[in-house]
Amino acid sequence: MLDGWVPWPEEAAQRYRAEGFWEGRPLDRLLRDRAETDPERVALVDGEGARWTYAELDARADRQAAGLRRLGIAAGDRVVVQLPNTDAFVVLFFALLRAGAVPVLTLPAHRESELVHVAETAGARALAIPDTHDHFDHRTLARAVRKAVPSVEHVLVAGDAAEFTALDGVDADPVPLPVPDPSDVAVLLLSGGTTGKPKLIPRTHDDYAYNVRASARICGFDSSTVYLVVLPTAHNFALACPGLLGTLLVGGTVVLSPTPSPEDAFALIERERVTVTAVVPPIALLWLDAVEWEEADLSSLRLLQVGGSKLGAEPASRVSPALGCALQQVFGMAEGLLNYTRLDDPPELVAHTQGRPMSPADEIRVVDENGHDVPPGATGELLTRGPYTLRGYYRAPAHNARSFTDDGYYRTGDLVRVLPSGHLVVEGRAKDQINRGGDKISAEELENHLLAHPAVHDAAVVGMPDATMGERTCAYLVPRGPAVPPTQRELAAFLTARGVAAYKLPDRVEVTDVFPRTSVGKIDKKELGRRITALLHAEGSGAG
Ligand code: OOB
């Protein structure tokens, strides 16, 4: 058993098993099963058109698993994975599961600040990266991570490995490997984060397999499904809701798009006759515009899943007419709980709600600031527990004490109301986080970086309304004494040099002498939010 994570209480675990939510099978079996029943079907196609059957993918994973063991990666070892949407990700993901190691999934956009923290927290044994991606040399990043985190012994590189180990060369003849305990942690996902640094989310074989299986059923995935991975494969939405894993589970075909741009994605939809894909709202908006001028044939598309941040009712109602497919809203979280609008829901509910919980075993409470249940239909914070929602972050006891109730409910920090149909409408947020078109930015994490700037005395990060992204990031600064406060460009350079991911850089910087305070003396972020919103209105831009 991996230590440092919080398992479900025995009573709940027994119930989830007895009721069939947890099947007691390792996660990698979903690939093995298909390789046995449909070996010659195409499992995976990459952006360039290279194709792998189920048998080939399965065999590659076996060979790499054996190679990883030979390299010294042992059962329970954590391996930080930072790979873009390529076959290398898929093979390594299954190879690690089979070697009994735990993939720790990070985004290609993450940089030194995030990776060092993640590798350190996980006590990672290895790091897997591309050589270069999106004009960035990840080997430079790996050198910095190794220097800062001595437990990282191996760097595995997809492509030109330089002084590191080439992933391609890791293969060895398959060996029998011990079967992992299905109730143990299979994978560690990254949380959006509301505090100083991102947290790690343990997902077990049992819970994640159920997440994938139930999602695939609700979304109508079957062997005719051709799923386009548009978001990063490492993101829970694209990986398991039902995503890449859900498609492999049912014997469909996964197609990997290198980017979410309409040029790349539309060309792949046409070429591979893609039937379903998942995007965040800004990409949905971009695609709704792009169909006007892009010539591609999108007639194969049956379903567009949209989630990660709130999709407005107006663009929601434009999806079907413009793209000729059904819309599904998805309100999910890497921590577990998934809400889907159903394929047979009336159009009103699909356009105006963020779906209802996936599982009959999902328990939902909506509470006020004192933790009391609000009256039916009123808005409050969503609390949840269930067979695929974590009971605690990995190695984070202090944070866990705040993020969970005594009886195990996870405090989502999302403000919702529940309709009589059980559908949820997301009304806002009670957490100190900015949701920049699906990318989550912890205000505290960014403020800590800003406070490190010599000319900054105090910093407060708030969201500001934005027509495309939902919100963008505004950093309010109080300069240090007579110092000249940094401009937005100077700050961007400063933060980049500190190894902060580009999506976290403030979109706007505002300088003030003093922060508004609440009655208890905390920075009044609501007031700052109102100020920047008013300023945007006065400038004639913003919410639009
Ligand atoms: C997904 O997962 P995360 O972990 O990146 O972010 C979770 C948070 C939620 O707590 C909520 O604040 C926000 O993202 N969110 C939405 C939303 N979907 C997610 N807010 C409003 N409307 C929505 N539809 O973002 C995620 C994971 C699995 C599937 C889909 C999204």
mmCIF file of C-alpha atoms in Angstrom, residues 75-399:
data_model
loop_
_atom_site.group_PDB
_atom_site.id
_atom_site.type_symbol
_atom_site.label_atom_id
_atom_site.label_comp_id
_atom_site.label_asym_id
_atom_site.label_seq_id
_atom_site.Cartn_x
_atom_site.Cartn_y
_atom_site.Cartn_z
ATOM 1 C CA ALA A 75 6.124 -1.139 -7.379
ATOM 2 C CA GLY A 76 4.844 1.948 -5.570
ATOM 3 C CA ASP A 77 7.438 4.303 -7.104
ATOM 4 C CA ARG A 78 6.012 7.618 -8.233
ATOM 5 C CA VAL A 79 6.889 8.810 -11.738
ATOM 6 C CA VAL A 80 6.080 12.370 -12.779
ATOM 7 C CA VAL A 81 4.721 12.307 -16.326
ATOM 8 C CA GLN A 82 4.782 15.443 -18.458
ATOM 9 C CA LEU A 83 4.049 14.365 -22.008
ATOM 10 C CA PRO A 84 1.982 16.010 -24.725
ATOM 11 C CA ASN A 85 -0.761 14.276 -26.736
ATOM 12 C CA THR A 86 1.371 11.536 -28.287
ATOM 13 C CA ASP A 87 1.441 7.727 -28.314
ATOM 14 C CA ALA A 88 4.349 7.962 -25.841
ATOM 15 C CA PHE A 89 1.921 9.147 -23.163
ATOM 16 C CA VAL A 90 -0.501 6.282 -23.722
ATOM 17 C CA VAL A 91 2.184 3.587 -23.742
ATOM 18 C CA LEU A 92 3.946 4.985 -20.666
ATOM 19 C CA PHE A 93 0.689 5.358 -18.735
ATOM 20 C CA PHE A 94 -0.136 1.655 -19.133
ATOM 21 C CA ALA A 95 3.508 0.579 -18.743
ATOM 22 C CA LEU A 96 3.725 2.353 -15.378
ATOM 23 C CA LEU A 97 0.487 0.771 -14.176
ATOM 24 C CA ARG A 98 1.785 -2.653 -15.167
ATOM 25 C CA ALA A 99 5.124 -2.039 -13.473
ATOM 26 C CA GLY A 100 3.124 -1.167 -10.356
ATOM 27 C CA ALA A 101 4.455 2.408 -10.418
ATOM 28 C CA VAL A 102 2.200 5.416 -9.916
ATOM 29 C CA PRO A 103 2.028 8.012 -12.719
ATOM 30 C CA VAL A 104 1.834 11.589 -11.407
ATOM 31 C CA LEU A 105 0.180 13.521 -14.207
ATOM 32 C CA THR A 106 1.272 17.092 -14.961
ATOM 33 C CA LEU A 107 0.446 19.385 -17.864
ATOM 34 C CA PRO A 108 2.902 20.206 -20.683
ATOM 35 C CA ALA A 109 2.487 23.874 -19.689
ATOM 36 C CA HIS A 110 3.932 23.328 -16.210
ATOM 37 C CA ARG A 111 7.391 24.685 -15.491
ATOM 38 C CA GLU A 112 10.049 24.442 -12.823
ATOM 39 C CA SER A 113 7.999 25.946 -10.016
ATOM 40 C CA GLU A 114 5.186 23.424 -10.468
ATOM 41 C CA LEU A 115 7.291 20.377 -11.389
ATOM 42 C CA VAL A 116 9.735 20.761 -8.512
ATOM 43 C CA HIS A 117 6.869 21.017 -6.055
ATOM 44 C CA VAL A 118 5.074 18.015 -7.533
ATOM 45 C CA ALA A 119 8.198 15.849 -7.734
ATOM 46 C CA GLU A 120 9.130 16.786 -4.178
ATOM 47 C CA THR A 121 5.680 16.123 -2.731
ATOM 48 C CA ALA A 122 5.397 12.833 -4.566
ATOM 49 C CA GLY A 123 8.942 11.810 -3.662
ATOM 50 C CA ALA A 124 9.282 10.949 -7.350
ATOM 51 C CA ARG A 125 11.771 8.366 -8.575
ATOM 52 C CA ALA A 126 11.604 9.430 -12.210
ATOM 53 C CA LEU A 127 10.378 12.138 -14.546
ATOM 54 C CA ALA A 128 9.139 11.589 -18.122
ATOM 55 C CA ILE A 129 9.251 14.473 -20.610
ATOM 56 C CA PRO A 130 9.289 15.202 -24.329
ATOM 57 C CA ASP A 131 12.611 16.480 -25.713
ATOM 58 C CA THR A 132 11.031 19.708 -26.883
ATOM 59 C CA HIS A 133 7.422 20.769 -27.102
ATOM 60 C CA ASP A 134 5.828 24.028 -28.175
ATOM 61 C CA HIS A 135 9.248 25.695 -28.659
ATOM 62 C CA PHE A 136 10.378 24.726 -25.157
ATOM 63 C CA ASP A 137 13.231 22.375 -24.244
ATOM 64 C CA HIS A 138 11.933 20.136 -21.472
ATOM 65 C CA ARG A 139 15.397 18.644 -20.899
ATOM 66 C CA THR A 140 16.502 21.999 -19.446
ATOM 67 C CA LEU A 141 13.530 21.812 -17.124
ATOM 68 C CA ALA A 142 14.416 18.228 -16.177
ATOM 69 C CA ARG A 143 17.949 19.286 -15.229
ATOM 70 C CA ALA A 144 16.536 21.877 -12.833
ATOM 71 C CA VAL A 145 14.092 19.356 -11.340
ATOM 72 C CA ARG A 146 16.833 16.776 -10.794
ATOM 73 C CA LYS A 147 19.026 19.339 -9.104
ATOM 74 C CA ALA A 148 16.241 20.424 -6.757
ATOM 75 C CA VAL A 149 14.762 16.971 -6.083
ATOM 76 C CA PRO A 150 17.467 14.341 -5.540
ATOM 77 C CA SER A 151 14.946 11.460 -5.364
ATOM 78 C CA VAL A 152 14.463 11.882 -9.136
ATOM 79 C CA GLU A 153 17.013 9.325 -10.347
ATOM 80 C CA HIS A 154 15.802 8.817 -13.896
ATOM 81 C CA VAL A 155 14.727 11.213 -16.605
ATOM 82 C CA LEU A 156 12.908 9.427 -19.427
ATOM 83 C CA VAL A 157 12.710 11.347 -22.681
ATOM 84 C CA ALA A 158 10.373 10.899 -25.631
ATOM 85 C CA GLY A 159 12.657 11.872 -28.533
ATOM 86 C CA ASP A 160 16.264 13.058 -28.343
ATOM 87 C CA ALA A 161 17.330 12.120 -24.802
ATOM 88 C CA ALA A 162 20.627 14.076 -24.577
ATOM 89 C CA GLU A 163 22.330 12.750 -21.381
ATOM 90 C CA PHE A 164 19.071 11.122 -20.188
ATOM 91 C CA THR A 165 17.309 7.812 -20.926
ATOM 92 C CA ALA A 166 15.403 7.529 -24.216
ATOM 93 C CA LEU A 167 11.910 6.144 -23.604
ATOM 94 C CA ASP A 168 12.176 4.251 -26.877
ATOM 95 C CA GLY A 169 15.173 2.365 -25.565
ATOM 96 C CA VAL A 170 13.602 1.304 -22.277
ATOM 97 C CA ASP A 171 11.939 -1.798 -23.735
ATOM 98 C CA ALA A 172 12.744 -5.307 -22.557
ATOM 99 C CA ASP A 173 11.252 -8.749 -23.119
ATOM 100 C CA PRO A 174 7.985 -8.978 -21.177
ATOM 101 C CA VAL A 175 8.255 -10.553 -17.749
ATOM 102 C CA PRO A 176 5.489 -11.668 -15.416
ATOM 103 C CA LEU A 177 4.746 -8.790 -13.055
ATOM 104 C CA PRO A 178 2.898 -8.814 -9.747
ATOM 105 C CA VAL A 179 -0.727 -7.689 -9.985
ATOM 106 C CA PRO A 180 -1.373 -4.471 -8.022
ATOM 107 C CA ASP A 181 -3.981 -4.353 -5.273
ATOM 108 C CA PRO A 182 -7.048 -2.729 -6.922
ATOM 109 C CA SER A 183 -7.843 -0.830 -3.743
ATOM 110 C CA ASP A 184 -4.441 0.869 -3.874
ATOM 111 C CA VAL A 185 -3.561 4.164 -5.595
ATOM 112 C CA ALA A 186 -3.223 3.807 -9.375
ATOM 113 C CA VAL A 187 -2.539 7.399 -10.358
ATOM 114 C CA LEU A 188 -1.957 10.813 -8.781
ATOM 115 C CA LEU A 189 -3.755 13.726 -10.470
ATOM 116 C CA LEU A 190 -3.062 17.415 -9.935
ATOM 117 C CA SER A 191 -5.608 19.674 -8.255
ATOM 118 C CA GLY A 192 -6.312 23.172 -9.514
ATOM 119 C CA GLY A 193 -5.255 24.357 -6.083
ATOM 120 C CA THR A 194 -6.638 26.989 -3.764
ATOM 121 C CA THR A 195 -3.617 27.293 -1.488
ATOM 122 C CA GLY A 196 0.086 27.987 -1.941
ATOM 123 C CA LYS A 197 0.875 24.993 -4.118
ATOM 124 C CA PRO A 198 -1.042 22.404 -6.155
ATOM 125 C CA LYS A 199 -2.140 19.280 -4.292
ATOM 126 C CA LEU A 200 -1.934 15.672 -5.431
ATOM 127 C CA ILE A 201 -5.112 13.649 -5.780
ATOM 128 C CA PRO A 202 -4.870 9.894 -5.210
ATOM 129 C CA ARG A 203 -7.140 7.843 -7.484
ATOM 130 C CA THR A 204 -7.315 4.100 -6.892
ATOM 131 C CA HIS A 205 -7.656 1.365 -9.517
ATOM 132 C CA ASP A 206 -11.174 0.635 -8.259
ATOM 133 C CA ASP A 207 -12.352 4.219 -8.147
ATOM 134 C CA TYR A 208 -10.822 5.394 -11.418
ATOM 135 C CA ALA A 209 -11.980 2.294 -13.312
ATOM 136 C CA TYR A 210 -15.505 3.010 -12.075
ATOM 137 C CA ASN A 211 -15.116 6.685 -13.077
ATOM 138 C CA VAL A 212 -14.227 5.558 -16.616
ATOM 139 C CA ARG A 213 -16.811 2.763 -16.900
ATOM 140 C CA ALA A 214 -19.796 4.767 -15.638
ATOM 141 C CA SER A 215 -18.779 7.785 -17.766
ATOM 142 C CA ALA A 216 -18.557 5.639 -20.898
ATOM 143 C CA ARG A 217 -22.034 4.250 -20.242
ATOM 144 C CA ILE A 218 -23.627 7.672 -19.655
ATOM 145 C CA CYS A 219 -21.970 9.158 -22.738
ATOM 146 C CA GLY A 220 -23.033 6.253 -24.965
ATOM 147 C CA PHE A 221 -19.483 5.203 -25.894
ATOM 148 C CA ASP A 222 -19.195 1.928 -27.841
ATOM 149 C CA SER A 223 -16.903 0.261 -30.370
ATOM 150 C CA SER A 224 -18.007 2.750 -33.045
ATOM 151 C CA THR A 225 -16.737 5.655 -30.926
ATOM 152 C CA VAL A 226 -13.864 7.654 -32.389
ATOM 153 C CA TYR A 227 -12.711 10.043 -29.643
ATOM 154 C CA LEU A 228 -10.515 13.051 -30.367
ATOM 155 C CA VAL A 229 -8.178 14.068 -27.529
ATOM 156 C CA VAL A 230 -8.051 17.842 -27.770
ATOM 157 C CA LEU A 231 -7.303 18.852 -24.170
ATOM 158 C CA PRO A 232 -4.048 17.613 -22.634
ATOM 159 C CA THR A 233 -4.206 13.812 -22.184
ATOM 160 C CA ALA A 234 -3.058 14.298 -18.601
ATOM 161 C CA HIS A 235 -6.227 16.218 -17.736
ATOM 162 C CA ASN A 236 -8.884 14.112 -16.021
ATOM 163 C CA PHE A 237 -11.558 15.304 -18.475
ATOM 164 C CA ALA A 238 -9.698 14.076 -21.583
ATOM 165 C CA LEU A 239 -8.246 11.038 -19.845
ATOM 166 C CA ALA A 240 -11.169 9.483 -18.026
ATOM 167 C CA CYS A 241 -14.483 11.337 -18.472
ATOM 168 C CA PRO A 242 -14.851 9.054 -20.466
ATOM 169 C CA GLY A 243 -11.986 10.317 -22.614
ATOM 170 C CA LEU A 244 -9.100 8.236 -23.803
ATOM 171 C CA LEU A 245 -9.540 5.485 -21.203
ATOM 172 C CA GLY A 246 -13.307 5.270 -21.728
ATOM 173 C CA THR A 247 -12.782 4.836 -25.455
ATOM 174 C CA LEU A 248 -10.225 2.047 -25.006
ATOM 175 C CA LEU A 249 -12.512 0.353 -22.461
ATOM 176 C CA VAL A 250 -15.259 -0.103 -25.075
ATOM 177 C CA GLY A 251 -12.985 -0.891 -28.026
ATOM 178 C CA GLY A 252 -13.309 2.428 -29.845
ATOM 179 C CA THR A 253 -10.538 4.442 -31.466
ATOM 180 C CA VAL A 254 -8.607 7.286 -29.807
ATOM 181 C CA VAL A 255 -7.265 10.055 -32.039
ATOM 182 C CA LEU A 256 -4.658 12.459 -30.615
ATOM 183 C CA SER A 257 -4.763 16.105 -31.660
ATOM 184 C CA PRO A 258 -1.490 17.958 -31.067
ATOM 185 C CA THR A 259 -3.382 21.211 -30.333
ATOM 186 C CA PRO A 260 -7.002 22.336 -29.877
ATOM 187 C CA SER A 261 -6.797 24.756 -32.824
ATOM 188 C CA PRO A 262 -9.645 24.463 -35.340
ATOM 189 C CA GLU A 263 -7.047 23.846 -38.080
ATOM 190 C CA ASP A 264 -5.638 20.748 -36.351
ATOM 191 C CA ALA A 265 -8.799 19.462 -34.719
ATOM 192 C CA PHE A 266 -11.158 19.950 -37.685
ATOM 193 C CA ALA A 267 -8.715 18.286 -40.081
ATOM 194 C CA LEU A 268 -8.526 15.264 -37.759
ATOM 195 C CA ILE A 269 -12.299 15.115 -37.284
ATOM 196 C CA GLU A 270 -12.672 14.958 -41.064
ATOM 197 C CA ARG A 271 -9.781 12.545 -41.705
ATOM 198 C CA GLU A 272 -10.603 10.059 -38.920
ATOM 199 C CA ARG A 273 -14.406 10.494 -38.892
ATOM 200 C CA VAL A 274 -14.304 11.514 -35.233
ATOM 201 C CA THR A 275 -17.612 11.029 -33.362
ATOM 202 C CA VAL A 276 -16.955 12.714 -30.008
ATOM 203 C CA THR A 277 -14.573 15.113 -28.317
ATOM 204 C CA ALA A 278 -14.260 17.214 -25.146
ATOM 205 C CA VAL A 279 -13.273 20.873 -24.888
ATOM 206 C CA VAL A 280 -13.285 23.810 -22.462
ATOM 207 C CA PRO A 281 -15.653 26.745 -23.176
ATOM 208 C CA PRO A 282 -13.092 29.073 -24.862
ATOM 209 C CA ILE A 283 -12.304 26.328 -27.376
ATOM 210 C CA ALA A 284 -16.008 25.693 -27.945
ATOM 211 C CA LEU A 285 -16.427 29.418 -28.683
ATOM 212 C CA LEU A 286 -13.451 29.394 -31.034
ATOM 213 C CA TRP A 287 -14.837 26.383 -32.917
ATOM 214 C CA LEU A 288 -18.299 27.988 -33.157
ATOM 215 C CA ASP A 289 -16.646 30.899 -34.982
ATOM 216 C CA ALA A 290 -14.261 28.753 -36.992
ATOM 217 C CA VAL A 291 -17.006 26.677 -38.661
ATOM 218 C CA GLU A 292 -17.891 29.860 -40.501
ATOM 219 C CA TRP A 293 -14.594 29.887 -42.398
ATOM 220 C CA GLU A 294 -13.051 26.420 -42.042
ATOM 221 C CA GLU A 295 -14.130 24.102 -44.835
ATOM 222 C CA ALA A 296 -13.709 20.783 -43.012
ATOM 223 C CA ASP A 297 -16.423 18.122 -43.034
ATOM 224 C CA LEU A 298 -17.549 17.704 -39.428
ATOM 225 C CA SER A 299 -20.567 15.524 -40.220
ATOM 226 C CA SER A 300 -19.208 12.522 -38.307
ATOM 227 C CA LEU A 301 -19.316 14.435 -35.001
ATOM 228 C CA ARG A 302 -22.141 13.213 -32.773
ATOM 229 C CA LEU A 303 -21.290 14.720 -29.388
ATOM 230 C CA LEU A 304 -19.354 17.704 -28.069
ATOM 231 C CA GLN A 305 -18.621 17.606 -24.344
ATOM 232 C CA VAL A 306 -17.939 21.010 -22.788
ATOM 233 C CA GLY A 307 -16.685 21.546 -19.242
ATOM 234 C CA GLY A 308 -13.894 22.808 -17.029
ATOM 235 C CA SER A 309 -15.512 26.212 -16.602
ATOM 236 C CA LYS A 310 -19.025 27.476 -17.097
ATOM 237 C CA LEU A 311 -20.476 27.516 -20.595
ATOM 238 C CA GLY A 312 -23.016 30.313 -21.059
ATOM 239 C CA ALA A 313 -26.561 29.352 -22.093
ATOM 240 C CA GLU A 314 -26.270 31.424 -25.277
ATOM 241 C CA PRO A 315 -23.198 29.701 -26.769
ATOM 242 C CA ALA A 316 -24.585 26.404 -25.449
ATOM 243 C CA SER A 317 -27.659 26.820 -27.620
ATOM 244 C CA ARG A 318 -25.501 27.548 -30.683
ATOM 245 C CA VAL A 319 -23.492 24.304 -30.510
ATOM 246 C CA SER A 320 -25.958 21.945 -32.190
ATOM 247 C CA PRO A 321 -26.983 24.216 -35.073
ATOM 248 C CA ALA A 322 -23.377 25.256 -35.817
ATOM 249 C CA LEU A 323 -21.543 21.950 -35.390
ATOM 250 C CA GLY A 324 -24.362 19.546 -36.202
ATOM 251 C CA CYS A 325 -23.831 17.467 -33.060
ATOM 252 C CA ALA A 326 -25.322 17.163 -29.588
ATOM 253 C CA LEU A 327 -23.929 19.126 -26.653
ATOM 254 C CA GLN A 328 -23.149 17.670 -23.252
ATOM 255 C CA GLN A 329 -22.218 19.909 -20.327
ATOM 256 C CA VAL A 330 -19.739 18.399 -17.902
ATOM 257 C CA PHE A 331 -19.064 19.826 -14.461
ATOM 258 C CA GLY A 332 -16.256 17.736 -13.073
ATOM 259 C CA MET A 333 -13.181 17.852 -10.894
ATOM 260 C CA ALA A 334 -9.980 15.863 -10.682
ATOM 261 C CA GLU A 335 -10.952 15.181 -7.054
ATOM 262 C CA GLY A 336 -13.763 12.940 -8.297
ATOM 263 C CA LEU A 337 -17.396 14.011 -8.642
ATOM 264 C CA LEU A 338 -18.614 14.265 -12.230
ATOM 265 C CA ASN A 339 -21.861 15.839 -13.362
ATOM 266 C CA TYR A 340 -23.128 15.226 -16.872
ATOM 267 C CA THR A 341 -26.180 16.418 -18.736
ATOM 268 C CA ARG A 342 -27.679 13.233 -20.148
ATOM 269 C CA LEU A 343 -27.946 12.458 -23.855
ATOM 270 C CA ASP A 344 -31.767 12.352 -23.561
ATOM 271 C CA ASP A 345 -32.146 15.484 -21.411
ATOM 272 C CA PRO A 346 -34.444 18.179 -22.846
ATOM 273 C CA PRO A 347 -32.516 20.974 -24.641
ATOM 274 C CA GLU A 348 -33.454 23.442 -21.889
ATOM 275 C CA LEU A 349 -31.556 21.458 -19.270
ATOM 276 C CA VAL A 350 -28.588 20.880 -21.574
ATOM 277 C CA ALA A 351 -28.264 24.604 -22.291
ATOM 278 C CA HIS A 352 -28.929 25.922 -18.790
ATOM 279 C CA THR A 353 -27.419 23.398 -16.354
ATOM 280 C CA GLN A 354 -24.055 21.785 -15.718
ATOM 281 C CA GLY A 355 -25.544 18.297 -15.467
ATOM 282 C CA ARG A 356 -26.320 15.962 -12.594
ATOM 283 C CA PRO A 357 -24.118 13.552 -10.653
ATOM 284 C CA MET A 358 -22.868 10.528 -12.570
ATOM 285 C CA SER A 359 -23.424 7.910 -9.879
ATOM 286 C CA PRO A 360 -26.459 6.893 -7.827
ATOM 287 C CA ALA A 361 -23.944 6.599 -4.986
ATOM 288 C CA ASP A 362 -22.790 10.250 -5.244
ATOM 289 C CA GLU A 363 -23.869 12.062 -2.089
ATOM 290 C CA ILE A 364 -24.449 15.781 -2.469
ATOM 291 C CA ARG A 365 -25.003 18.522 0.081
ATOM 292 C CA VAL A 366 -25.414 22.248 -0.538
ATOM 293 C CA VAL A 367 -24.520 24.273 2.540
ATOM 294 C CA ASP A 368 -24.322 27.872 3.776
ATOM 295 C CA GLU A 369 -21.289 29.534 5.345
ATOM 296 C CA ASN A 370 -21.989 27.817 8.658
ATOM 297 C CA GLY A 371 -22.159 24.389 7.099
ATOM 298 C CA HIS A 372 -25.958 24.101 7.349
ATOM 299 C CA ASP A 373 -27.960 22.705 4.453
ATOM 300 C CA VAL A 374 -29.649 25.475 2.451
ATOM 301 C CA PRO A 375 -33.346 25.156 1.499
ATOM 302 C CA PRO A 376 -33.986 23.197 -1.733
ATOM 303 C CA GLY A 377 -33.134 25.289 -4.783
ATOM 304 C CA ALA A 378 -31.084 27.874 -2.863
ATOM 305 C CA THR A 379 -27.432 28.545 -3.685
ATOM 306 C CA GLY A 380 -24.675 27.289 -1.413
ATOM 307 C CA GLU A 381 -21.355 25.467 -1.400
ATOM 308 C CA LEU A 382 -21.361 21.986 -2.897
ATOM 309 C CA LEU A 383 -20.079 19.197 -0.655
ATOM 310 C CA THR A 384 -19.778 15.662 -1.948
ATOM 311 C CA ARG A 385 -18.621 12.144 -1.194
ATOM 312 C CA GLY A 386 -18.977 8.921 -3.122
ATOM 313 C CA PRO A 387 -17.275 5.919 -4.701
ATOM 314 C CA TYR A 388 -14.875 7.951 -6.861
ATOM 315 C CA THR A 389 -14.367 11.126 -4.799
ATOM 316 C CA LEU A 390 -11.172 11.338 -2.753
ATOM 317 C CA ARG A 391 -11.170 11.320 1.047
ATOM 318 C CA GLY A 392 -7.934 13.295 1.308
ATOM 319 C CA TYR A 393 -5.102 14.794 -0.742
ATOM 320 C CA TYR A 394 -1.777 12.984 -0.841
ATOM 321 C CA ARG A 395 0.565 13.917 2.005
ATOM 322 C CA ALA A 396 -1.430 17.001 3.007
ATOM 323 C CA PRO A 397 -2.906 16.437 6.489
ATOM 324 C CA ALA A 398 -3.247 20.135 7.400
ATOM 325 C CA HIS A 399 -4.952 20.982 4.128
#
